[in-house]
Short mmCIF file of N, CA and C and ligand atoms in Angstrom, two decimals:
data_model
loop_
_atom_site.label_atom_id
_atom_site.label_comp_id
_atom_site.label_asym_id
_atom_site.label_seq_id
_atom_site.Cartn_x
_atom_site.Cartn_y
_atom_site.Cartn_z
N MET G 1 23.54 -2.36 -10.27
CA MET G 1 23.27 -2.10 -11.66
C MET G 1 21.84 -3.06 -11.74
N LEU G 2 21.09 -2.72 -12.76
CA LEU G 2 19.75 -3.14 -12.72
C LEU G 2 19.46 -4.11 -13.81
N ASP G 3 18.55 -4.84 -13.72
CA ASP G 3 17.92 -5.56 -14.82
C ASP G 3 18.63 -6.76 -15.46
N ASN G 4 18.42 -7.71 -14.54
CA ASN G 4 19.06 -9.04 -15.04
C ASN G 4 17.92 -9.95 -15.18
N GLU G 5 17.40 -10.23 -16.21
CA GLU G 5 16.12 -10.84 -16.29
C GLU G 5 15.86 -12.21 -15.84
N GLU G 6 17.09 -12.99 -15.87
CA GLU G 6 17.01 -14.30 -15.02
C GLU G 6 16.82 -14.25 -13.74
N LYS G 7 17.07 -12.90 -13.00
CA LYS G 7 16.90 -12.94 -11.44
C LYS G 7 15.60 -12.58 -11.09
N LYS G 8 14.75 -12.28 -11.82
CA LYS G 8 13.41 -12.12 -11.47
C LYS G 8 12.22 -13.23 -12.10
N GLU G 9 11.39 -13.43 -11.20
CA GLU G 9 10.28 -14.33 -11.67
C GLU G 9 8.82 -13.62 -11.40
N ILE G 10 7.93 -13.99 -12.45
CA ILE G 10 6.92 -13.24 -12.31
C ILE G 10 5.97 -14.26 -11.24
N LEU G 11 5.39 -13.30 -10.39
CA LEU G 11 4.74 -13.83 -9.05
C LEU G 11 3.14 -13.97 -9.44
N ILE G 12 2.82 -12.41 -10.09
CA ILE G 12 1.63 -12.21 -10.13
C ILE G 12 1.33 -11.48 -11.65
N PRO G 13 0.77 -12.10 -12.65
CA PRO G 13 0.68 -11.43 -13.86
C PRO G 13 -0.20 -10.28 -13.85
N ALA G 14 0.17 -9.31 -14.65
CA ALA G 14 -0.57 -8.08 -15.04
C ALA G 14 -2.23 -8.24 -15.08
N ALA G 15 -2.47 -9.32 -15.86
CA ALA G 15 -4.06 -9.44 -15.70
C ALA G 15 -4.66 -9.76 -14.75
N GLU G 16 -3.93 -10.91 -13.72
CA GLU G 16 -4.28 -11.22 -12.46
C GLU G 16 -4.60 -9.90 -11.58
N ILE G 17 -3.66 -9.06 -11.34
CA ILE G 17 -3.71 -7.69 -10.67
C ILE G 17 -4.97 -6.82 -11.13
N ALA G 18 -5.22 -6.91 -12.61
CA ALA G 18 -6.26 -5.95 -13.06
C ALA G 18 -7.59 -6.82 -12.66
N ALA G 19 -7.64 -7.86 -12.79
CA ALA G 19 -9.19 -8.62 -12.17
C ALA G 19 -9.25 -8.41 -10.60
N LYS G 20 -8.28 -8.63 -9.97
CA LYS G 20 -8.35 -8.35 -8.60
C LYS G 20 -8.84 -7.03 -8.09
N ILE G 21 -8.21 -6.03 -8.83
CA ILE G 21 -8.47 -4.85 -8.59
C ILE G 21 -9.88 -4.33 -8.93
N LYS G 22 -10.38 -5.03 -10.06
CA LYS G 22 -12.03 -4.67 -10.10
C LYS G 22 -12.67 -5.19 -9.34
N GLU G 23 -12.12 -6.43 -8.51
CA GLU G 23 -13.19 -6.99 -7.47
C GLU G 23 -13.03 -6.19 -6.19
N LEU G 24 -11.77 -5.32 -6.19
CA LEU G 24 -11.54 -4.53 -4.89
C LEU G 24 -12.26 -3.40 -5.05
N GLY G 25 -12.45 -2.95 -6.10
CA GLY G 25 -13.05 -1.61 -6.73
C GLY G 25 -14.75 -1.76 -6.28
N ASP G 26 -15.03 -2.92 -7.01
CA ASP G 26 -16.53 -3.15 -6.64
C ASP G 26 -16.95 -3.36 -5.20
N LYS G 27 -16.21 -3.88 -4.43
CA LYS G 27 -16.31 -4.26 -2.83
C LYS G 27 -16.31 -2.98 -2.15
N ILE G 28 -15.28 -2.04 -2.46
CA ILE G 28 -15.23 -0.64 -1.81
C ILE G 28 -16.25 0.28 -2.22
N SER G 29 -16.68 0.33 -3.48
CA SER G 29 -17.79 1.07 -3.86
C SER G 29 -19.18 0.70 -3.16
N GLU G 30 -19.19 -0.85 -2.96
CA GLU G 30 -20.62 -1.03 -2.36
C GLU G 30 -20.59 -0.58 -0.81
N ASP G 31 -19.12 -0.86 -0.35
CA ASP G 31 -19.06 -0.64 1.27
C ASP G 31 -19.26 0.86 1.45
N TYR G 32 -18.82 1.75 0.49
CA TYR G 32 -18.94 3.39 0.78
C TYR G 32 -19.88 3.96 0.06
N ALA G 33 -21.15 3.03 -0.47
CA ALA G 33 -22.15 3.81 -1.48
C ALA G 33 -22.66 4.87 -0.54
N GLY G 34 -22.93 6.16 -1.23
CA GLY G 34 -23.43 7.10 -0.73
C GLY G 34 -22.71 8.00 0.18
N LYS G 35 -21.40 7.30 0.24
CA LYS G 35 -20.35 8.22 1.12
C LYS G 35 -19.33 8.91 0.23
N GLU G 36 -18.89 9.98 0.43
CA GLU G 36 -17.43 10.59 -0.20
C GLU G 36 -16.36 10.15 0.55
N LEU G 37 -15.51 9.38 -0.05
CA LEU G 37 -14.03 9.05 0.16
C LEU G 37 -12.87 9.83 -0.14
N LEU G 38 -11.89 9.85 1.09
CA LEU G 38 -10.80 10.18 0.54
C LEU G 38 -9.84 9.22 0.60
N LEU G 39 -9.05 9.17 -0.47
CA LEU G 39 -7.94 8.14 -0.68
C LEU G 39 -6.45 8.54 -0.19
N VAL G 40 -5.94 8.01 0.65
CA VAL G 40 -4.58 8.55 1.30
C VAL G 40 -3.47 7.43 0.65
N CYS G 41 -2.79 7.78 -0.38
CA CYS G 41 -1.92 6.93 -0.87
C CYS G 41 -0.53 7.20 -0.27
N VAL G 42 0.01 6.14 -0.03
CA VAL G 42 1.50 6.12 0.59
C VAL G 42 2.62 6.05 -0.36
N LEU G 43 3.29 7.04 -0.46
CA LEU G 43 4.34 7.32 -1.52
C LEU G 43 5.48 6.63 -1.17
N LYS G 44 6.18 5.96 -2.25
CA LYS G 44 5.90 5.75 -3.45
C LYS G 44 5.16 4.77 -4.04
N GLY G 45 5.53 3.57 -3.28
CA GLY G 45 5.16 2.34 -3.83
C GLY G 45 3.56 2.06 -4.29
N ALA G 46 2.78 2.89 -3.79
CA ALA G 46 1.27 2.70 -3.93
C ALA G 46 0.64 3.32 -5.03
N VAL G 47 1.64 4.36 -5.71
CA VAL G 47 0.94 5.06 -6.94
C VAL G 47 0.40 4.50 -7.73
N VAL G 48 1.00 3.63 -8.28
CA VAL G 48 0.32 2.54 -9.33
C VAL G 48 -0.91 1.79 -9.07
N PHE G 49 -0.92 1.45 -7.73
CA PHE G 49 -2.25 0.76 -7.42
C PHE G 49 -3.29 1.75 -7.29
N LEU G 50 -2.87 2.85 -6.74
CA LEU G 50 -3.79 3.94 -6.70
C LEU G 50 -4.45 4.54 -7.75
N SER G 51 -3.61 4.44 -9.01
CA SER G 51 -4.15 4.95 -10.19
C SER G 51 -5.01 4.16 -10.79
N ASP G 52 -4.71 2.95 -10.48
CA ASP G 52 -5.68 1.51 -11.22
C ASP G 52 -6.98 1.48 -10.09
N LEU G 53 -6.81 1.69 -8.99
CA LEU G 53 -7.96 1.30 -7.93
C LEU G 53 -8.94 2.73 -8.06
N MET G 54 -8.36 3.60 -8.14
CA MET G 54 -9.21 4.84 -8.24
C MET G 54 -10.42 5.02 -9.35
N ARG G 55 -9.61 4.36 -10.55
CA ARG G 55 -10.47 4.33 -11.61
C ARG G 55 -11.58 3.15 -11.51
N ALA G 56 -11.41 2.24 -10.57
CA ALA G 56 -12.30 0.98 -10.44
C ALA G 56 -13.27 1.18 -9.63
N LEU G 57 -13.14 2.54 -8.92
CA LEU G 57 -14.31 2.89 -7.84
C LEU G 57 -15.60 3.62 -8.57
N LYS G 58 -16.50 3.54 -8.12
CA LYS G 58 -17.74 4.03 -8.62
C LYS G 58 -18.52 5.07 -7.81
N ILE G 59 -17.72 5.71 -6.77
CA ILE G 59 -18.11 6.55 -5.80
C ILE G 59 -17.27 7.65 -5.96
N PRO G 60 -17.67 8.87 -5.80
CA PRO G 60 -16.84 10.18 -5.52
C PRO G 60 -15.62 10.06 -4.70
N VAL G 61 -14.47 10.40 -5.18
CA VAL G 61 -13.13 10.00 -4.26
C VAL G 61 -12.33 11.49 -4.55
N LYS G 62 -11.61 11.82 -3.58
CA LYS G 62 -10.65 12.69 -3.62
C LYS G 62 -9.33 11.92 -3.19
N VAL G 63 -8.07 12.52 -3.69
CA VAL G 63 -7.00 11.69 -3.34
C VAL G 63 -6.21 12.85 -2.52
N ASP G 64 -5.36 12.11 -1.82
CA ASP G 64 -4.02 12.97 -1.09
C ASP G 64 -2.84 11.90 -0.85
N PHE G 65 -1.61 12.57 -0.64
CA PHE G 65 -0.39 11.68 -0.69
C PHE G 65 0.12 11.96 0.72
N ILE G 66 0.81 10.99 1.27
CA ILE G 66 1.57 11.01 2.33
C ILE G 66 2.92 10.11 1.88
N ALA G 67 3.94 10.77 2.58
CA ALA G 67 5.25 10.02 2.44
C ALA G 67 5.88 9.69 3.75
N VAL G 68 6.39 8.43 4.13
CA VAL G 68 6.91 8.27 5.30
C VAL G 68 8.18 7.59 4.96
N SER G 69 9.20 7.77 5.93
CA SER G 69 10.64 7.48 5.89
C SER G 69 10.41 5.74 6.24
N SER G 70 11.22 5.19 5.56
CA SER G 70 11.32 3.55 6.18
C SER G 70 12.29 3.77 7.44
N TYR G 71 11.97 3.08 8.58
CA TYR G 71 12.62 3.23 9.76
C TYR G 71 14.09 2.56 9.65
N GLY G 72 14.90 3.28 10.17
CA GLY G 72 16.45 2.59 10.12
C GLY G 72 16.45 1.36 11.02
N ALA G 73 17.66 0.93 10.92
CA ALA G 73 17.84 -0.41 12.03
C ALA G 73 17.43 -0.03 13.20
N ALA G 74 17.87 0.82 13.65
CA ALA G 74 17.80 1.40 15.09
C ALA G 74 16.07 1.56 15.63
N THR G 75 15.55 1.64 14.63
CA THR G 75 14.08 2.10 14.75
C THR G 75 13.09 0.87 14.90
N VAL G 76 13.69 -0.23 14.31
CA VAL G 76 12.67 -1.07 13.68
C VAL G 76 11.69 -1.47 15.18
N SER G 77 12.62 -1.67 16.22
CA SER G 77 11.85 -2.17 17.47
C SER G 77 10.89 -1.39 17.95
N SER G 78 11.09 -0.03 17.73
CA SER G 78 10.23 1.03 18.38
C SER G 78 8.95 1.32 17.37
N GLY G 79 9.18 1.30 16.00
CA GLY G 79 8.17 1.06 15.02
C GLY G 79 7.97 2.77 14.71
N VAL G 80 8.96 3.58 15.23
CA VAL G 80 8.87 5.06 14.71
C VAL G 80 9.13 5.32 13.46
N VAL G 81 8.33 5.59 12.71
CA VAL G 81 8.15 6.20 11.36
C VAL G 81 8.12 7.93 11.01
N ARG G 82 9.02 8.06 10.51
CA ARG G 82 8.78 9.70 10.42
C ARG G 82 7.91 10.05 9.02
N ILE G 83 7.34 11.24 9.16
CA ILE G 83 6.37 11.62 8.09
C ILE G 83 7.33 12.76 7.20
N LEU G 84 7.41 12.29 5.81
CA LEU G 84 8.62 13.29 5.00
C LEU G 84 7.56 14.06 4.18
N LYS G 85 6.47 13.88 3.93
CA LYS G 85 5.40 14.67 3.33
C LYS G 85 4.05 14.23 3.76
N ASP G 86 3.47 15.35 4.55
CA ASP G 86 2.26 15.12 5.14
C ASP G 86 1.02 15.39 4.32
N LEU G 87 -0.18 15.09 4.31
CA LEU G 87 -1.28 15.48 3.79
C LEU G 87 -1.67 16.81 3.87
N GLU G 88 -2.40 17.06 2.54
CA GLU G 88 -2.38 18.70 2.41
C GLU G 88 -3.61 19.28 2.98
N GLN G 89 -4.52 18.34 3.53
CA GLN G 89 -5.67 18.64 3.63
C GLN G 89 -6.02 17.88 5.16
N SER G 90 -7.12 18.64 5.97
CA SER G 90 -7.55 17.79 7.32
C SER G 90 -8.47 16.84 6.87
N ILE G 91 -8.43 15.63 7.86
CA ILE G 91 -9.21 14.35 7.56
C ILE G 91 -10.12 14.37 8.35
N GLU G 92 -10.40 15.46 9.31
CA GLU G 92 -11.43 15.33 10.45
C GLU G 92 -12.63 15.21 9.89
N GLY G 93 -13.66 14.38 10.42
CA GLY G 93 -14.71 14.01 9.99
C GLY G 93 -15.09 13.36 8.58
N ARG G 94 -14.01 12.90 7.88
CA ARG G 94 -14.11 12.24 6.54
C ARG G 94 -13.60 10.90 6.61
N HIS G 95 -14.35 10.19 5.76
CA HIS G 95 -14.16 8.44 5.46
C HIS G 95 -12.73 8.50 4.63
N VAL G 96 -11.82 7.95 5.50
CA VAL G 96 -10.61 7.81 4.80
C VAL G 96 -10.21 6.22 4.70
N LEU G 97 -9.62 6.11 3.39
CA LEU G 97 -8.97 4.94 3.16
C LEU G 97 -7.50 5.08 2.90
N ILE G 98 -6.62 4.38 3.52
CA ILE G 98 -4.97 4.21 3.46
C ILE G 98 -4.76 3.54 2.22
N VAL G 99 -4.14 3.68 1.04
CA VAL G 99 -3.84 2.96 0.07
C VAL G 99 -2.42 2.61 0.06
N GLU G 100 -2.12 1.36 0.09
CA GLU G 100 -0.50 1.02 0.42
C GLU G 100 -0.47 -0.19 -0.47
N ASP G 101 0.88 -0.16 -0.89
CA ASP G 101 1.51 -1.34 -1.92
C ASP G 101 1.54 -2.59 -1.14
N ILE G 102 2.28 -2.96 0.01
CA ILE G 102 2.46 -4.00 0.83
C ILE G 102 2.66 -3.92 2.30
N ILE G 103 2.20 -4.81 2.92
CA ILE G 103 2.39 -4.99 4.41
C ILE G 103 3.20 -6.06 4.69
N ASP G 104 4.39 -5.67 5.20
CA ASP G 104 5.41 -6.29 5.66
C ASP G 104 5.63 -6.71 7.15
N THR G 105 6.52 -6.10 7.57
CA THR G 105 6.31 -6.32 9.38
C THR G 105 5.07 -5.53 10.06
N GLY G 106 4.40 -4.97 9.21
CA GLY G 106 3.28 -4.07 9.85
C GLY G 106 3.63 -2.78 10.54
N LEU G 107 4.86 -2.34 10.64
CA LEU G 107 5.34 -1.13 11.57
C LEU G 107 4.71 0.16 11.00
N THR G 108 4.81 0.28 9.50
CA THR G 108 4.38 1.52 8.93
C THR G 108 3.00 1.65 9.06
N LEU G 109 2.45 0.60 8.55
CA LEU G 109 0.86 0.89 8.83
C LEU G 109 0.31 1.22 10.16
N LYS G 110 0.88 0.36 11.23
CA LYS G 110 0.62 0.56 12.52
C LYS G 110 0.87 1.97 12.94
N TYR G 111 1.85 2.54 12.67
CA TYR G 111 2.05 3.86 12.96
C TYR G 111 1.55 5.06 12.29
N LEU G 112 1.00 4.74 10.92
CA LEU G 112 0.36 5.80 10.22
C LEU G 112 -0.95 5.46 10.52
N HIS G 113 -1.56 4.26 10.70
CA HIS G 113 -3.07 4.18 11.51
C HIS G 113 -3.24 4.99 12.40
N LYS G 114 -2.32 4.96 13.57
CA LYS G 114 -2.52 5.63 14.59
C LYS G 114 -2.40 6.92 14.50
N ASN G 115 -1.39 7.26 13.67
CA ASN G 115 -1.10 9.01 13.54
C ASN G 115 -2.41 9.55 12.79
N LEU G 116 -2.94 8.74 11.79
CA LEU G 116 -4.00 9.25 11.05
C LEU G 116 -5.58 9.46 11.99
N TRP G 117 -5.42 8.35 12.94
CA TRP G 117 -6.94 8.33 13.74
C TRP G 117 -6.79 9.32 14.69
N GLU G 118 -5.65 9.97 15.13
CA GLU G 118 -5.52 10.92 16.06
C GLU G 118 -6.00 12.30 15.38
N ARG G 119 -6.44 12.48 14.10
CA ARG G 119 -6.80 13.52 13.29
C ARG G 119 -8.20 13.43 13.28
N LYS G 120 -8.76 12.38 13.87
CA LYS G 120 -10.26 12.29 14.15
C LYS G 120 -11.20 12.06 12.86
N PRO G 121 -10.73 11.33 11.84
CA PRO G 121 -11.42 10.88 10.63
C PRO G 121 -12.67 10.36 11.28
N ARG G 122 -13.68 10.34 10.11
CA ARG G 122 -15.04 9.65 10.65
C ARG G 122 -14.87 8.36 10.75
N SER G 123 -14.19 7.75 9.64
CA SER G 123 -13.78 6.39 9.48
C SER G 123 -12.48 6.35 9.02
N LEU G 124 -11.61 5.19 9.04
CA LEU G 124 -10.21 4.98 8.76
C LEU G 124 -9.99 3.59 8.50
N ARG G 125 -9.72 3.32 7.09
CA ARG G 125 -9.54 1.91 6.73
C ARG G 125 -8.41 1.71 5.81
N VAL G 126 -7.87 0.54 5.68
CA VAL G 126 -6.70 0.52 4.82
C VAL G 126 -6.89 -0.74 3.68
N VAL G 127 -6.46 -0.43 2.70
CA VAL G 127 -6.38 -1.40 1.54
C VAL G 127 -4.93 -1.34 1.27
N THR G 128 -4.59 -2.91 1.21
CA THR G 128 -3.14 -3.10 0.66
C THR G 128 -3.34 -4.00 -0.65
N LEU G 129 -2.38 -3.73 -1.82
CA LEU G 129 -2.48 -4.76 -2.80
C LEU G 129 -1.95 -5.95 -2.21
N LEU G 130 -0.84 -5.99 -1.33
CA LEU G 130 -0.20 -7.08 -1.15
C LEU G 130 -0.04 -7.30 0.25
N ASP G 131 -0.01 -8.44 0.77
CA ASP G 131 0.33 -8.89 2.31
C ASP G 131 1.26 -9.87 2.52
N LYS G 132 2.36 -9.58 3.16
CA LYS G 132 3.19 -10.74 3.73
C LYS G 132 3.07 -11.21 5.24
N PRO G 133 1.80 -12.05 5.44
CA PRO G 133 1.64 -12.00 6.86
C PRO G 133 2.56 -12.62 7.69
N GLU G 134 3.55 -13.70 7.10
CA GLU G 134 4.53 -14.18 7.95
C GLU G 134 5.47 -13.55 8.48
N ARG G 135 5.76 -12.24 7.79
CA ARG G 135 6.73 -11.20 8.15
C ARG G 135 6.50 -10.13 9.42
N ARG G 136 5.27 -10.56 9.83
CA ARG G 136 4.89 -9.29 10.80
C ARG G 136 5.72 -9.37 12.06
N LYS G 137 5.64 -8.12 12.52
CA LYS G 137 6.38 -7.66 13.97
C LYS G 137 5.47 -7.34 15.03
N VAL G 138 4.46 -6.83 14.34
CA VAL G 138 3.49 -6.23 15.12
C VAL G 138 2.22 -6.62 14.35
N SER G 139 1.01 -6.86 14.92
CA SER G 139 -0.22 -7.45 14.63
C SER G 139 -0.72 -6.26 13.59
N PHE G 140 -1.30 -6.49 12.58
CA PHE G 140 -1.85 -5.65 11.78
C PHE G 140 -2.69 -6.28 10.65
N THR G 141 -4.09 -6.13 10.62
CA THR G 141 -4.84 -6.71 9.42
C THR G 141 -5.51 -5.76 8.63
N PRO G 142 -5.21 -5.70 7.26
CA PRO G 142 -5.93 -4.64 6.36
C PRO G 142 -7.30 -5.09 6.47
N ASP G 143 -8.11 -3.88 6.15
CA ASP G 143 -9.52 -4.10 5.95
C ASP G 143 -9.62 -4.85 4.51
N TYR G 144 -9.04 -4.23 3.58
CA TYR G 144 -9.02 -4.84 2.18
C TYR G 144 -7.71 -5.37 1.73
N CYS G 145 -7.44 -6.53 1.38
CA CYS G 145 -6.07 -6.97 0.83
C CYS G 145 -6.52 -7.53 -0.78
N GLY G 146 -5.52 -7.15 -1.66
CA GLY G 146 -5.35 -7.92 -2.82
C GLY G 146 -4.97 -9.32 -2.69
N PHE G 147 -3.67 -9.49 -2.44
CA PHE G 147 -3.12 -10.85 -2.44
C PHE G 147 -2.21 -10.97 -1.25
N GLN G 148 -2.48 -12.23 -0.57
CA GLN G 148 -1.56 -12.70 0.19
C GLN G 148 -0.23 -13.55 -0.39
N ILE G 149 0.87 -12.99 -0.07
CA ILE G 149 2.01 -13.65 -0.80
C ILE G 149 3.14 -14.30 0.39
N PRO G 150 3.87 -15.08 -0.25
CA PRO G 150 4.84 -15.68 0.74
C PRO G 150 5.93 -14.79 1.04
N ASP G 151 7.05 -15.02 1.89
CA ASP G 151 7.87 -14.21 2.20
C ASP G 151 9.08 -13.92 1.35
N LYS G 152 8.76 -13.55 0.29
CA LYS G 152 9.55 -13.07 -0.92
C LYS G 152 9.64 -11.55 -1.07
N PHE G 153 11.06 -11.02 -1.53
CA PHE G 153 11.11 -9.77 -1.89
C PHE G 153 10.34 -9.77 -3.17
N VAL G 154 9.40 -8.59 -3.20
CA VAL G 154 8.85 -8.62 -4.49
C VAL G 154 8.94 -7.01 -5.16
N VAL G 155 8.78 -6.99 -6.45
CA VAL G 155 9.15 -5.84 -7.05
C VAL G 155 8.15 -5.54 -8.43
N GLY G 156 8.06 -4.58 -8.66
CA GLY G 156 7.10 -4.36 -9.96
C GLY G 156 5.54 -3.56 -9.38
N TYR G 157 5.16 -3.09 -10.44
CA TYR G 157 3.80 -2.59 -9.96
C TYR G 157 3.77 -1.54 -8.84
N GLY G 158 4.97 -0.72 -9.18
CA GLY G 158 5.01 0.45 -8.06
C GLY G 158 6.22 0.17 -6.90
N LEU G 159 6.20 -1.27 -6.84
CA LEU G 159 7.13 -1.67 -5.69
C LEU G 159 8.72 -1.75 -6.26
N ASP G 160 9.64 -1.06 -5.43
CA ASP G 160 10.84 -1.05 -5.88
C ASP G 160 12.00 -2.04 -5.20
N PHE G 161 13.21 -1.98 -5.88
CA PHE G 161 14.44 -2.61 -4.97
C PHE G 161 15.39 -1.43 -5.80
N ASN G 162 16.02 -0.70 -4.52
CA ASN G 162 16.93 0.51 -4.85
C ASN G 162 16.34 1.51 -5.94
N GLU G 163 14.85 1.78 -5.71
CA GLU G 163 14.14 2.59 -6.75
C GLU G 163 14.04 2.17 -7.83
N TYR G 164 14.54 0.86 -8.42
CA TYR G 164 14.47 0.30 -9.79
C TYR G 164 13.11 -0.67 -9.74
N TYR G 165 12.73 -1.09 -10.83
CA TYR G 165 11.57 -1.80 -11.29
C TYR G 165 10.15 -1.35 -10.91
N ARG G 166 10.20 0.00 -10.38
CA ARG G 166 8.70 0.27 -10.01
C ARG G 166 7.69 0.20 -11.40
N SER G 167 8.34 0.34 -12.61
CA SER G 167 7.53 0.41 -13.77
C SER G 167 7.12 -0.87 -14.39
N LEU G 168 7.59 -2.20 -14.01
CA LEU G 168 7.05 -3.31 -14.47
C LEU G 168 5.84 -3.47 -14.29
N PRO G 169 5.04 -3.95 -15.26
CA PRO G 169 3.45 -4.17 -15.10
C PRO G 169 2.99 -5.21 -14.16
N GLU G 170 3.82 -6.21 -14.05
CA GLU G 170 3.60 -7.31 -12.92
C GLU G 170 4.49 -7.32 -11.60
N ILE G 171 3.92 -8.05 -10.83
CA ILE G 171 4.63 -8.47 -9.62
C ILE G 171 5.56 -9.44 -9.71
N CYS G 172 6.98 -9.06 -9.34
CA CYS G 172 7.69 -10.27 -9.79
C CYS G 172 8.59 -10.48 -8.59
N ALA G 173 9.14 -11.45 -8.05
CA ALA G 173 9.94 -11.92 -7.01
C ALA G 173 11.24 -12.03 -7.30
N LEU G 174 11.99 -11.16 -6.50
CA LEU G 174 13.57 -10.94 -7.07
C LEU G 174 14.46 -12.31 -6.49
N LYS G 175 14.88 -12.97 -7.18
CA LYS G 175 15.66 -14.21 -6.85
C LYS G 175 17.04 -13.92 -6.20
N LYS G 176 17.28 -14.20 -5.30
CA LYS G 176 18.83 -14.14 -4.50
C LYS G 176 19.67 -14.64 -5.54
N PRO G 177 20.72 -13.64 -5.77
CA PRO G 177 21.69 -14.36 -6.62
C PRO G 177 22.81 -15.63 -6.04
P1 IMP Y 216 6.42 -2.67 6.95
O1 IMP Y 216 6.56 -1.35 7.45
O2 IMP Y 216 7.67 -3.56 7.18
O3 IMP Y 216 4.98 -3.28 6.92
O4 IMP Y 216 6.96 -2.11 5.11
C1 IMP Y 216 6.14 -1.31 4.56
C2 IMP Y 216 7.21 -0.94 3.50
O5 IMP Y 216 8.14 -1.64 3.34
C3 IMP Y 216 6.41 -1.05 2.15
O6 IMP Y 216 5.21 -0.14 2.29
C4 IMP Y 216 7.16 -1.30 1.23
O7 IMP Y 216 7.60 0.21 0.93
C5 IMP Y 216 8.23 -1.79 1.77
N1 IMP Y 216 8.46 -3.25 1.46
C6 IMP Y 216 8.16 -4.51 2.32
N2 IMP Y 216 8.46 -5.44 1.53
C7 IMP Y 216 8.78 -5.22 0.36
C8 IMP Y 216 8.83 -6.03 -0.66
O8 IMP Y 216 8.98 -7.28 -0.84
N3 IMP Y 216 9.53 -5.34 -1.98
C9 IMP Y 216 9.52 -3.77 -1.97
N4 IMP Y 216 9.02 -3.22 -0.84
C10 IMP Y 216 8.89 -3.69 0.20
MG1 MG Y 217 5.10 1.34 0.80
#
């Protein structure tokens, strides 16, 4: 069951997230000035971030969505990730920015970056709201990052635990029982 208020603590309040997204929006708008950008949102965790970030951009953007399976225990070492829902459009020759909620081991983005790069975009970068660098199994550095956080399991603002908590407006750490 869900929602035991005392089991969560606020790590990043909503106002701090909003301020950071404005900063990211300004930086990305500046970097892509005069260009058209395709935002590729990684479902489902990044949808809340996407919806705020796209409105903080001052350049023309299009959006598309991709869904990937989390690797099961057997595939962690190989880093193989399965695409559950692919993009609806070709990215060849386009400026593409992957929008992700959190980088943990790095396996998902390592795979996704390679997969999308093989489709010959003109440029390919990654923006993540959160990064847990301590947890990396493969090296991966995002081009843009909102917050580096300690090794804690976080929920809210799109991120889930068993599909719960995505609708929380702030980022919370789940306390172990
Ligand atoms: P990675 O492949 O280990 O880098 O992790 C990628 C995915 O795991 C993220 O896109 C999230 O969906 C999920 N994930 C990793 N850490 C957390 C967390 O603290 N809370 C919720 N989801 C997480
Ligand atoms: Mg994700």
